[in-house]
Short mmCIF file of C-alpha atoms in Angstrom, two decimals:
data_model
loop_
_atom_site.label_atom_id
_atom_site.label_comp_id
_atom_site.label_asym_id
_atom_site.label_seq_id
_atom_site.Cartn_x
_atom_site.Cartn_y
_atom_site.Cartn_z
CA UNK A 141 27.88 12.20 -5.51
CA UNK A 142 25.42 9.32 -5.99
CA UNK A 143 22.81 10.97 -8.20
CA UNK A 144 20.54 7.91 -8.43
CA UNK A 145 20.42 7.71 -4.63
CA UNK A 146 19.29 11.34 -4.59
CA UNK A 147 16.63 10.56 -7.22
CA UNK A 148 15.31 7.73 -5.04
CA UNK A 149 15.21 10.04 -2.02
CA UNK A 150 13.28 12.66 -3.99
CA UNK A 151 10.72 10.02 -5.03
CA UNK A 152 10.33 8.75 -1.46
CA UNK A 153 9.10 12.14 -0.23
CA UNK A 154 5.79 11.53 -2.01
CA UNK A 155 5.03 8.02 -0.74
CA UNK A 156 1.29 7.60 -0.32
CA UNK A 157 0.48 10.51 -2.64
CA UNK A 158 1.02 9.17 -6.20
CA UNK A 159 -1.25 6.10 -6.36
CA UNK A 160 -2.08 4.46 -8.73
CA UNK A 161 1.12 5.82 -10.28
CA UNK A 162 4.62 4.81 -9.15
CA UNK A 163 7.10 6.79 -7.07
CA UNK A 164 9.60 8.42 -9.43
CA UNK A 165 12.49 10.80 -8.90
CA UNK A 166 14.77 12.47 -11.45
CA UNK A 167 18.05 14.39 -11.31
CA UNK A 168 19.77 16.21 -14.22
CA UNK A 169 23.54 16.66 -14.08
CA UNK A 170 25.91 18.66 -16.28
CA UNK A 171 29.65 19.12 -15.83
CA UNK A 172 29.45 17.46 -12.42
CA UNK A 173 26.74 19.82 -11.11
CA UNK A 174 23.05 19.23 -10.45
CA UNK A 175 21.06 21.58 -12.68
CA UNK A 176 17.59 20.11 -12.22
CA UNK A 177 15.68 17.72 -9.98
CA UNK A 178 12.12 16.65 -9.45
CA UNK A 179 9.70 13.95 -8.32
CA UNK A 180 6.25 12.77 -9.33
CA UNK A 181 3.99 14.28 -6.69
CA UNK A 182 0.44 13.25 -7.54
CA UNK A 183 -1.38 11.14 -10.13
CA UNK A 184 -2.51 13.29 -13.05
CA UNK A 185 0.19 15.89 -12.46
CA UNK A 186 3.62 16.31 -14.08
CA UNK A 187 6.11 13.45 -13.93
CA UNK A 188 9.50 13.67 -12.22
CA UNK A 189 11.36 14.16 -15.51
CA UNK A 190 9.25 17.20 -16.39
CA UNK A 191 9.94 18.93 -13.08
CA UNK A 192 13.67 18.29 -13.49
CA UNK A 193 13.70 19.54 -17.09
CA UNK A 194 11.78 22.67 -16.14
CA UNK A 195 14.31 23.48 -13.40
CA UNK A 196 17.27 22.84 -15.70
CA UNK A 197 15.79 24.85 -18.58
CA UNK A 198 17.96 25.42 -21.66
CA UNK A 199 20.95 24.11 -19.72
CA UNK A 200 19.52 20.58 -20.25
CA UNK A 201 21.24 20.32 -23.65
CA UNK A 202 23.96 17.61 -23.55
CA UNK A 203 23.25 16.89 -19.86
CA UNK A 204 22.71 13.51 -18.17
CA UNK A 205 19.41 12.55 -16.53
CA UNK A 206 19.19 10.02 -13.67
CA UNK A 207 15.66 8.66 -13.24
CA UNK A 208 14.37 5.87 -10.99
CA UNK A 209 11.88 4.40 -13.49
CA UNK A 210 11.81 4.17 -17.28
CA UNK A 211 10.31 7.37 -18.77
CA UNK A 212 6.83 6.98 -20.25
CA UNK A 213 6.35 7.10 -24.01
CA UNK A 214 2.55 7.24 -24.24
CA UNK A 215 -0.16 9.87 -23.92
CA UNK A 216 -2.00 9.45 -20.62
CA UNK A 217 -3.11 12.24 -18.30
CA UNK A 218 0.20 13.90 -19.22
CA UNK A 219 2.27 13.95 -22.45
CA UNK A 220 5.09 11.40 -23.01
CA UNK A 221 8.21 12.16 -20.99
CA UNK A 222 10.42 10.65 -23.69
CA UNK A 223 9.50 13.41 -26.17
CA UNK A 224 10.25 16.14 -23.67
CA UNK A 225 13.62 14.55 -22.83
CA UNK A 226 14.50 14.35 -26.55
CA UNK A 227 13.34 17.93 -27.20
CA UNK A 228 15.45 19.21 -24.30
CA UNK A 229 18.61 17.78 -25.85
CA UNK A 230 19.49 15.39 -23.01
CA UNK A 231 22.56 13.37 -24.08
CA UNK A 232 22.39 10.43 -21.66
CA UNK A 233 19.68 8.84 -19.49
CA UNK A 234 20.53 6.53 -16.59
CA UNK A 235 17.50 4.45 -15.48
CA UNK A 236 17.26 2.39 -12.31
CA UNK A 237 14.34 0.18 -13.33
CA UNK A 238 12.44 -0.74 -16.48
CA UNK A 239 8.71 -0.05 -16.19
CA UNK A 240 6.62 -3.28 -16.39
CA UNK A 241 3.52 -1.32 -17.42
CA UNK A 242 2.57 -2.76 -20.84
CA UNK A 243 2.13 0.82 -22.11
CA UNK A 244 5.84 1.40 -21.48
CA UNK A 245 7.75 -1.89 -20.86
CA UNK A 246 10.92 -1.06 -22.77
CA UNK A 247 9.25 1.18 -25.36
CA UNK A 248 10.44 4.32 -23.55
CA UNK A 249 14.02 3.07 -23.60
CA UNK A 250 13.74 2.14 -27.27
CA UNK A 251 12.35 5.59 -28.13
CA UNK A 252 15.23 7.37 -26.38
CA UNK A 253 17.82 5.17 -28.06
CA UNK A 254 16.21 5.70 -31.45
CA UNK A 255 16.67 9.43 -30.90
CA UNK A 256 20.41 8.89 -30.35
CA UNK A 257 20.38 9.16 -26.58
CA UNK A 258 22.75 6.94 -24.59
CA UNK A 259 20.61 4.88 -22.20
CA UNK A 260 21.93 2.84 -19.27
CA UNK A 261 19.71 0.60 -17.13
CA UNK A 262 20.08 -1.04 -13.73
CA UNK A 263 21.80 1.46 -11.45
CA UNK A 264 20.41 0.89 -7.91
CA UNK A 265 17.83 -1.44 -9.41
CA UNK A 266 17.19 -3.40 -6.20
CA UNK A 267 16.42 -0.21 -4.26
CA UNK A 268 14.12 0.98 -7.04
CA UNK A 269 12.26 -2.34 -6.99
CA UNK A 270 11.85 -2.14 -3.21
CA UNK A 271 10.63 1.43 -3.39
CA UNK A 272 7.97 0.60 -5.96
CA UNK A 273 7.00 -2.87 -4.71
CA UNK A 274 3.35 -1.79 -4.49
CA UNK A 275 3.22 -0.41 -8.04
CA UNK A 276 5.13 -3.37 -9.52
CA UNK A 277 2.79 -5.88 -7.85
CA UNK A 278 -0.32 -3.98 -8.92
CA UNK A 279 0.78 -3.63 -12.55
CA UNK A 280 1.61 -7.34 -12.79
CA UNK A 281 -1.43 -8.75 -10.96
CA UNK A 282 -4.08 -5.99 -11.14
CA UNK A 283 -4.68 -6.62 -7.44
CA UNK A 284 -3.59 -4.63 -4.35
CA UNK A 285 -0.29 -5.27 -2.57
CA UNK A 286 -1.52 -6.66 0.77
CA UNK A 287 0.19 -5.74 4.05
CA UNK A 288 -0.73 -7.33 7.38
CA UNK A 289 -0.05 -5.26 10.48
CA UNK A 290 -0.47 -6.40 14.07
CA UNK A 291 0.78 -5.59 17.57
CA UNK A 292 1.61 -8.80 19.47
CA UNK A 293 2.56 -9.87 22.95
CA UNK A 294 5.58 -12.18 23.23
CA UNK A 295 3.21 -15.13 23.34
CA UNK A 296 1.50 -14.12 20.10
CA UNK A 297 -1.68 -12.48 21.38
CA UNK A 298 -3.29 -9.40 19.86
CA UNK A 299 -5.64 -8.75 22.80
CA UNK A 300 -6.42 -9.85 26.33
CA UNK A 301 -9.22 -12.34 27.00
CA UNK A 302 -11.76 -9.49 27.33
CA UNK A 303 -10.74 -8.09 23.94
CA UNK A 304 -8.68 -5.24 25.39
CA UNK A 305 -5.72 -4.37 23.12
CA UNK A 306 -4.92 -0.80 24.24
CA UNK A 307 -2.07 -0.56 24.27
CA UNK A 308 0.06 -3.60 23.50
CA UNK A 309 2.56 -1.51 21.53
CA UNK A 310 4.32 1.65 22.61
CA UNK A 311 3.92 5.22 21.32
CA UNK A 312 6.75 4.92 18.77
CA UNK A 313 5.17 1.77 17.32
CA UNK A 314 1.77 3.45 17.11
CA UNK A 315 3.27 6.39 15.24
CA UNK A 316 4.81 3.90 12.79
CA UNK A 317 1.34 2.42 12.27
CA UNK A 318 -0.16 5.82 11.49
CA UNK A 319 2.65 6.47 9.04
CA UNK A 320 1.92 3.11 7.41
CA UNK A 321 -1.77 4.01 7.15
CA UNK A 322 -0.83 7.27 5.44
CA UNK A 323 1.04 5.30 2.74
CA UNK A 324 -1.74 2.91 1.66
CA UNK A 325 -4.87 3.27 -0.47
CA UNK A 326 -7.18 1.24 1.76
CA UNK A 327 -7.40 -0.38 5.18
CA UNK A 328 -9.42 -3.51 6.00
CA UNK A 329 -10.85 -5.07 9.15
CA UNK A 330 -13.30 -7.87 9.92
CA UNK A 331 -16.73 -7.78 11.47
CA UNK A 332 -15.57 -8.72 14.98
CA UNK A 333 -12.90 -6.01 15.16
CA UNK A 334 -15.43 -3.50 13.85
CA UNK A 335 -17.98 -4.35 16.54
CA UNK A 336 -15.64 -4.85 19.51
CA UNK A 337 -13.17 -2.00 18.96
CA UNK A 338 -15.22 0.60 17.07
CA UNK A 339 -11.94 1.81 15.51
CA UNK A 340 -11.50 5.15 13.74
CA UNK A 341 -8.89 3.85 11.26
CA UNK A 342 -7.80 7.43 10.65
CA UNK A 343 -4.27 8.87 10.51
CA UNK A 344 -2.92 10.72 13.51
CA UNK A 345 0.47 12.25 12.76
CA UNK A 346 1.20 16.01 12.74
CA UNK A 347 -2.52 16.43 12.13
CA UNK A 348 -5.51 14.10 12.25
CA UNK A 349 -7.19 13.20 8.96
CA UNK A 350 -9.52 10.50 7.69
CA UNK A 351 -6.77 8.39 6.14
CA UNK A 352 -7.20 5.63 3.55
CA UNK A 353 -10.43 4.16 2.23
CA UNK A 354 -12.01 1.84 4.78
CA UNK A 355 -13.25 -1.68 4.09
CA UNK A 356 -15.09 -4.04 6.45
CA UNK A 357 -15.71 -7.70 5.69
CA UNK A 358 -19.21 -8.67 6.86
CA UNK A 359 -19.90 -11.96 5.01
CA UNK A 360 -23.61 -12.30 5.90
CA UNK A 361 -24.28 -8.55 5.81
CA UNK A 362 -26.01 -9.05 9.16
CA UNK A 363 -25.40 -5.59 10.61
CA UNK A 364 -27.91 -2.88 9.79
CA UNK A 365 -26.70 0.11 7.78
CA UNK A 366 -28.08 2.38 10.50
CA UNK A 367 -25.89 0.69 13.13
CA UNK A 368 -22.84 0.97 10.89
CA UNK A 369 -23.53 4.68 10.33
CA UNK A 370 -23.20 5.30 14.07
CA UNK A 371 -19.64 3.91 14.17
CA UNK A 372 -16.36 5.82 13.92
CA UNK A 373 -15.26 4.08 10.71
CA UNK A 374 -18.34 5.41 8.91
CA UNK A 375 -17.96 8.90 10.34
CA UNK A 376 -14.31 8.91 9.22
CA UNK A 377 -15.25 7.98 5.64
CA UNK A 378 -15.69 11.52 4.35
CA UNK A 379 -14.13 11.85 0.91
CA UNK A 380 -14.38 8.14 0.04
CA UNK A 381 -17.34 5.91 0.84
CA UNK A 382 -17.06 3.11 3.37
CA UNK A 383 -16.94 -0.26 1.60
CA UNK A 384 -18.60 -3.39 2.98
CA UNK A 385 -17.52 -6.71 1.41
CA UNK A 386 -20.09 -9.49 1.68
CA UNK A 387 -21.10 -12.87 0.28
CA UNK A 388 -23.31 -12.36 -2.79
CA UNK A 389 -25.96 -14.77 -1.44
CA UNK A 390 -26.83 -12.26 1.28
CA UNK A 391 -27.10 -9.19 -0.94
CA UNK A 392 -30.82 -8.70 -1.50
CA UNK A 393 -32.58 -5.79 -3.22
CA UNK A 394 -33.71 -4.57 0.22
CA UNK A 395 -30.13 -4.62 1.54
CA UNK A 396 -28.90 -2.71 -1.52
CA UNK A 397 -31.48 0.02 -0.92
CA UNK A 398 -30.74 0.13 2.81
CA UNK A 399 -26.99 0.60 2.33
CA UNK A 400 -27.35 2.91 -0.65
CA UNK A 401 -29.40 5.27 1.51
CA UNK A 402 -26.41 5.59 3.86
CA UNK A 403 -24.00 5.93 0.91
CA UNK A 404 -22.19 2.74 1.94
CA UNK A 405 -20.69 0.89 -1.02
CA UNK A 406 -21.25 -2.87 -1.19
CA UNK A 407 -18.93 -5.32 -2.90
CA UNK A 408 -20.45 -8.79 -3.23
CA UNK A 409 -18.28 -11.80 -4.01
CA UNK A 410 -18.57 -15.58 -3.99
CA UNK A 411 -17.37 -17.72 -1.11
CA UNK A 412 -18.19 -20.32 1.50
CA UNK A 413 -20.94 -20.11 4.11
CA UNK A 414 -19.14 -17.85 6.63
CA UNK A 415 -16.38 -16.44 4.46
CA UNK A 416 -15.82 -14.72 1.13
CA UNK A 417 -13.46 -15.42 -1.74
CA UNK A 418 -10.54 -13.12 -0.94
CA UNK A 419 -8.90 -13.44 -4.35
CA UNK A 420 -12.12 -12.28 -5.97
CA UNK A 421 -12.38 -9.41 -3.49
CA UNK A 422 -8.82 -8.29 -4.23
CA UNK A 423 -9.53 -8.42 -7.97
CA UNK A 424 -12.56 -6.16 -7.50
CA UNK A 425 -10.56 -3.75 -5.33
CA UNK A 426 -7.89 -3.66 -8.02
CA UNK A 427 -10.53 -2.64 -10.57
CA UNK A 428 -11.16 0.36 -8.31
CA UNK A 429 -7.44 1.30 -8.58
CA UNK A 430 -6.76 0.33 -4.97
CA UNK A 431 -3.07 -0.57 -5.28
CA UNK A 432 -2.27 -1.22 -1.61
CA UNK A 433 -4.32 -2.72 1.21
CA UNK A 434 -3.48 -2.73 4.91
CA UNK A 435 -5.09 -5.47 7.02
CA UNK A 436 -5.53 -4.60 10.69
CA UNK A 437 -7.42 -7.60 11.98
CA UNK A 438 -8.81 -9.39 13.65
CA UNK A 439 -7.62 -12.92 14.22
CA UNK A 440 -10.13 -14.52 11.83
CA UNK A 441 -9.26 -12.09 9.03
CA UNK A 442 -5.50 -12.51 9.48
CA UNK A 443 -5.94 -16.29 9.34
CA UNK A 444 -8.16 -16.30 6.25
CA UNK A 445 -5.83 -13.98 4.32
CA UNK A 446 -2.81 -16.07 5.31
CA UNK A 447 -4.50 -19.34 4.38
CA UNK A 448 -5.42 -17.85 1.00
CA UNK A 449 -1.74 -16.88 0.56
CA UNK A 450 -2.68 -13.33 -0.49
CA UNK A 451 -0.61 -11.43 2.07
CA UNK A 452 2.53 -9.95 0.53
CA UNK A 453 4.18 -8.25 3.50
CA UNK A 454 4.01 -8.30 7.31
CA UNK A 455 4.63 -5.53 9.84
CA UNK A 456 4.55 -7.21 13.26
CA UNK A 457 5.13 -5.10 16.36
CA UNK A 458 6.28 -7.20 19.32
CA UNK A 459 5.93 -5.96 22.91
CA UNK A 460 7.67 -7.49 26.00
CA UNK A 461 4.48 -8.68 27.67
CA UNK A 462 2.64 -11.99 28.11
CA UNK A 463 -1.16 -12.34 27.94
CA UNK A 464 -1.47 -16.06 28.53
CA UNK A 465 -3.46 -18.83 26.94
CA UNK A 466 -6.82 -17.05 27.30
CA UNK A 467 -5.64 -14.07 25.25
CA UNK A 468 -6.83 -13.62 21.67
CA UNK A 469 -4.23 -15.09 19.29
CA UNK A 470 -2.87 -13.35 16.20
CA UNK A 471 -3.77 -16.44 14.15
CA UNK A 472 -6.33 -19.19 14.49
CA UNK A 473 -5.65 -22.82 13.58
CA UNK A 474 -3.69 -23.07 10.33
CA UNK A 475 -3.83 -26.90 10.46
CA UNK A 476 -0.05 -27.13 10.36
CA UNK A 477 1.28 -30.36 11.84
CA UNK A 478 5.04 -29.99 11.45
CA UNK A 479 7.80 -27.37 11.53
CA UNK A 480 8.58 -28.23 7.92
CA UNK A 481 5.06 -27.20 6.92
CA UNK A 482 5.23 -23.88 8.82
CA UNK A 483 4.43 -20.65 7.01
CA UNK A 484 7.74 -18.85 6.52
CA UNK A 485 8.75 -15.23 6.09
CA UNK A 486 11.77 -14.08 4.14
CA UNK A 487 13.84 -10.89 3.67
CA UNK A 488 13.39 -10.17 7.36
CA UNK A 489 14.16 -6.72 8.74
CA UNK A 490 14.23 -6.06 12.50
CA UNK A 491 13.93 -2.59 14.04
CA UNK A 492 14.13 -1.84 17.76
CA UNK A 493 11.58 0.76 18.84
CA UNK A 494 12.63 1.33 22.46
CA UNK A 495 11.06 -1.67 24.24
CA UNK A 496 9.18 -2.83 21.14
CA UNK A 497 10.54 -4.71 18.14
CA UNK A 498 9.20 -4.33 14.59
CA UNK A 499 9.51 -7.42 12.42
CA UNK A 500 9.08 -6.75 8.70
CA UNK A 501 9.07 -9.63 6.23
CA UNK A 502 7.53 -11.09 3.10
CA UNK A 503 5.50 -14.26 2.72
CA UNK A 504 7.78 -16.89 1.22
#
């Protein structure tokens, strides 16, 4: 049996629930039998190794542990996993991926080896990296992993000329979108999408819930807080305040008081006249422990994020329809004058969703 594959599968069950921590799974094996398994389920709660050790109990002595990420060796919200592994008498630890977190970063491996434990690294490393791409990016950059999602016609439009976009994609694609929303920390739209669509930005799967934290970019802060409070996005910001990102030149004392009264959080950043500095915005979101950000439009926002080269991953749902030249395009002018200069995606994955096609790729 592939025990590391099982550990990865255990970790995957808790996608969207462990932020800002990584996804981690662990399996303990002795004499060819699984005696313990576990996964990290929520930030602040026990790590995967602890669950596995608890299930294995005294039988852990001289057993082998398979874990998807290097065990921690520092005191955080929970005690160091390395000390519990050592105390349990584990003989060998097989690790998929070294943790880049400066608090760990090889120190956990060194601690285990110093205690006489045989440590092997790199089994299913590529899969472990893919699984924790959000965490790895966040730890290295202190900014969210940015995902752009859009539903497109075959001629690259996200809406008809009147702004109608319901529904370009099919039901299966829409369910995929709600699943994607359930996995991220925050979701972002621009002013035009906010006003034209009045979206809920909630999650509608087995049950309906508010979903990730919601962010709207309104550079000039030229929409009254009262008007915003009447919209679905505001009403669906229950446990976490709605965030409005704006240009700092437009954030007056009066505006602060107006938005504070409605419990709307304002993030002011530098920028040009009609736009904000997206890198600075992402840095400020990272300070709030937002590790992943889903962009859902509109055209102006997609273009600005792409031009700033701050999109990490794309989920593009393609439907077999044409909307013509008057339709609203996915992207505005990128000022690209040759094929050679085109923006390129890599590591492309293609999934057929009945009559729709999902293109997943990374910005090269």
